[in-house]
Amino acid sequence: MAPKGSKEPPSTIRVGKIGDFAEVGVYNQFKSDNFWIVHLPEGLLVATSTICTHLGCIPNWLQNDLKFKCPCHGSGFDMAGINFEGPAPRPLERHKIWLEGDVVMIDKAFIYREELGQWTDGNSFVAV
Ligand code: FES
């Protein structure tokens, strides 16, 4: 038996029902947990890491500009997380995401990187 309170925080998170993310856009309410749920126009739901791939600052989602903008050195990422301006060398990372019934689950212990071809992995998105 382990002492009470010795467990690491679970990396698996129930983020809500699939219907909570019905609209295309960025769901910002999980930013303090270091991820965004993003419903992409092509019909994919992804869990995007908030960690800038330059030096690790936390970008902001700018709804008017439809981009993530890092306050530290100006890197910009589109809604899909692709870097297109500033010094960030690669896209934002994604976490594992899946459905349990109609509940959206993510696991932050799993990382999927676009530049390694991992965004085609079926565990890196949910088709909606
Ligand atoms: Fe984000 Fe440098 S840490 S641009």
Tab-separated table of C-alpha atoms and ligand atoms in Angstrom:
chain	number	residue	atom	x	y	z
A	1	MET	CA	0.000	0.000	0.000
A	2	ALA	CA	1.174	3.470	-0.837
A	3	PRO	CA	0.849	6.306	1.648
A	4	LYS	CA	-2.164	8.505	1.082
A	5	GLY	CA	-1.370	11.435	-1.159
A	6	SER	CA	1.774	9.948	-2.668
A	7	LYS	CA	0.351	9.444	-6.146
A	8	GLU	CA	1.322	11.640	-9.038
A	9	PRO	CA	-1.534	13.682	-10.493
A	10	PRO	CA	-3.316	11.551	-13.078
A	11	SER	CA	-2.467	12.374	-16.648
A	12	THR	CA	-5.878	11.166	-17.839
A	13	ILE	CA	-8.560	13.852	-17.785
A	14	ARG	CA	-12.282	13.755	-18.566
A	15	VAL	CA	-12.756	17.028	-20.418
A	16	GLY	CA	-16.478	16.917	-21.099
A	17	LYS	CA	-19.105	15.513	-23.399
A	18	ILE	CA	-18.577	15.529	-27.126
A	19	GLY	CA	-21.529	17.894	-27.484
A	20	ASP	CA	-19.674	20.472	-25.382
A	21	PHE	CA	-17.269	20.935	-28.305
A	22	ALA	CA	-19.753	21.021	-31.165
A	23	GLU	CA	-18.642	24.358	-32.589
A	24	VAL	CA	-15.448	24.799	-34.595
A	25	GLY	CA	-12.995	26.755	-32.480
A	26	VAL	CA	-10.581	26.783	-29.563
A	27	TYR	CA	-11.881	25.860	-26.099
A	28	ASN	CA	-9.774	27.869	-23.692
A	29	GLN	CA	-11.085	26.602	-20.342
A	30	PHE	CA	-8.343	24.012	-19.928
A	31	LYS	CA	-5.442	26.403	-20.419
A	32	SER	CA	-4.510	26.269	-16.727
A	33	ASP	CA	-4.131	22.496	-17.199
A	34	ASN	CA	-1.777	23.204	-20.120
A	35	PHE	CA	-3.939	22.131	-23.036
A	36	TRP	CA	-6.617	23.433	-25.345
A	37	ILE	CA	-9.377	21.394	-26.907
A	38	VAL	CA	-9.581	22.471	-30.538
A	39	HIS	CA	-12.387	21.597	-32.946
A	40	LEU	CA	-10.762	21.987	-36.342
A	41	PRO	CA	-12.751	22.971	-39.441
A	42	GLU	CA	-11.909	19.653	-41.112
A	43	GLY	CA	-13.921	17.829	-38.437
A	44	LEU	CA	-11.257	16.787	-35.956
A	45	LEU	CA	-11.134	17.318	-32.219
A	46	VAL	CA	-7.582	17.574	-30.853
A	47	ALA	CA	-5.923	18.323	-27.513
A	48	THR	CA	-3.186	20.872	-28.163
A	49	SER	CA	-0.387	21.484	-25.684
A	50	THR	CA	-0.010	25.058	-24.438
A	51	ILE	CA	3.780	24.802	-24.372
A	52	CYS	CA	5.465	26.929	-27.041
A	53	THR	CA	7.950	24.874	-29.020
A	54	HIS	CA	10.508	27.695	-28.960
A	55	LEU	CA	11.438	28.027	-25.286
A	56	GLY	CA	8.358	26.850	-23.446
A	57	CYS	CA	6.288	29.961	-22.769
A	58	ILE	CA	2.483	29.772	-22.869
A	59	PRO	CA	0.882	31.294	-25.986
A	60	ASN	CA	-2.547	32.942	-25.972
A	61	TRP	CA	-5.386	32.164	-28.341
A	62	LEU	CA	-6.295	35.352	-30.220
A	63	GLN	CA	-9.817	34.850	-31.502
A	64	ASN	CA	-9.807	37.951	-33.716
A	65	ASP	CA	-6.604	36.843	-35.454
A	66	LEU	CA	-7.450	33.110	-35.334
A	67	LYS	CA	-4.007	32.241	-34.056
A	68	PHE	CA	-2.040	31.262	-30.980
A	69	LYS	CA	0.475	33.994	-30.220
A	70	CYS	CA	3.395	33.504	-27.850
A	71	PRO	CA	4.064	36.566	-25.673
A	72	CYS	CA	7.759	35.797	-25.175
A	73	HIS	CA	9.283	36.068	-28.656
A	74	GLY	CA	6.289	36.391	-30.954
A	75	SER	CA	5.843	32.938	-32.406
A	76	GLY	CA	2.482	32.397	-34.047
A	77	PHE	CA	0.612	29.140	-34.610
A	78	ASP	CA	-2.561	28.603	-36.577
A	79	MET	CA	-5.636	26.880	-35.148
A	80	ALA	CA	-4.141	23.493	-36.001
A	81	GLY	CA	-1.006	24.409	-34.077
A	82	ILE	CA	1.238	24.888	-37.099
A	83	ASN	CA	3.987	27.457	-36.543
A	84	PHE	CA	4.015	30.173	-39.182
A	85	GLU	CA	5.783	33.188	-37.662
A	86	GLY	CA	8.502	33.865	-35.145
A	87	PRO	CA	11.263	31.580	-33.893
A	88	ALA	CA	9.266	28.455	-32.932
A	89	PRO	CA	10.909	25.637	-34.892
A	90	ARG	CA	7.938	23.265	-35.025
A	91	PRO	CA	4.204	22.988	-34.399
A	92	LEU	CA	2.564	22.773	-30.994
A	93	GLU	CA	2.307	19.229	-29.694
A	94	ARG	CA	-0.904	17.257	-29.264
A	95	HIS	CA	-1.994	14.868	-26.555
A	96	LYS	CA	-3.808	11.565	-26.765
A	97	ILE	CA	-7.569	12.045	-27.094
A	98	TRP	CA	-10.403	9.516	-27.339
A	99	LEU	CA	-14.060	8.965	-26.558
A	100	GLU	CA	-15.512	6.825	-23.795
A	101	GLY	CA	-19.121	6.735	-24.854
A	102	ASP	CA	-19.892	10.414	-25.389
A	103	VAL	CA	-17.198	11.607	-22.968
A	104	VAL	CA	-14.008	13.144	-24.334
A	105	MET	CA	-10.908	11.889	-22.551
A	106	ILE	CA	-7.315	13.005	-22.921
A	107	ASP	CA	-4.001	11.737	-21.609
A	108	LYS	CA	-1.259	14.319	-21.304
A	109	ALA	CA	1.378	11.600	-20.877
A	110	PHE	CA	1.160	10.922	-24.617
A	111	ILE	CA	2.656	13.429	-27.068
A	112	TYR	CA	2.087	13.546	-30.831
A	113	ARG	CA	4.393	15.670	-33.005
A	114	GLU	CA	3.454	16.804	-36.488
A	115	GLU	CA	7.031	16.903	-37.767
A	116	LEU	CA	7.416	13.219	-36.880
A	117	GLY	CA	4.261	12.286	-38.792
A	118	GLN	CA	2.423	11.472	-35.562
A	119	TRP	CA	-0.675	13.594	-36.208
A	120	THR	CA	-1.966	10.853	-38.490
A	121	ASP	CA	-2.052	8.495	-35.485
A	122	GLY	CA	-5.667	7.729	-34.655
A	123	ASN	CA	-4.966	8.398	-30.952
A	124	SER	CA	-4.092	12.041	-31.683
A	125	PHE	CA	-7.589	13.109	-32.786
A	126	VAL	CA	-11.277	12.305	-32.597
A	127	ALA	CA	-13.319	12.634	-35.783
A	128	VAL	CA	-16.433	14.740	-35.132
B	1	FES	FE1	7.391	31.180	-27.490
B	1	FES	FE2	9.897	32.027	-27.602
B	1	FES	S1	8.959	30.833	-26.052
B	1	FES	S2	8.311	32.399	-29.005
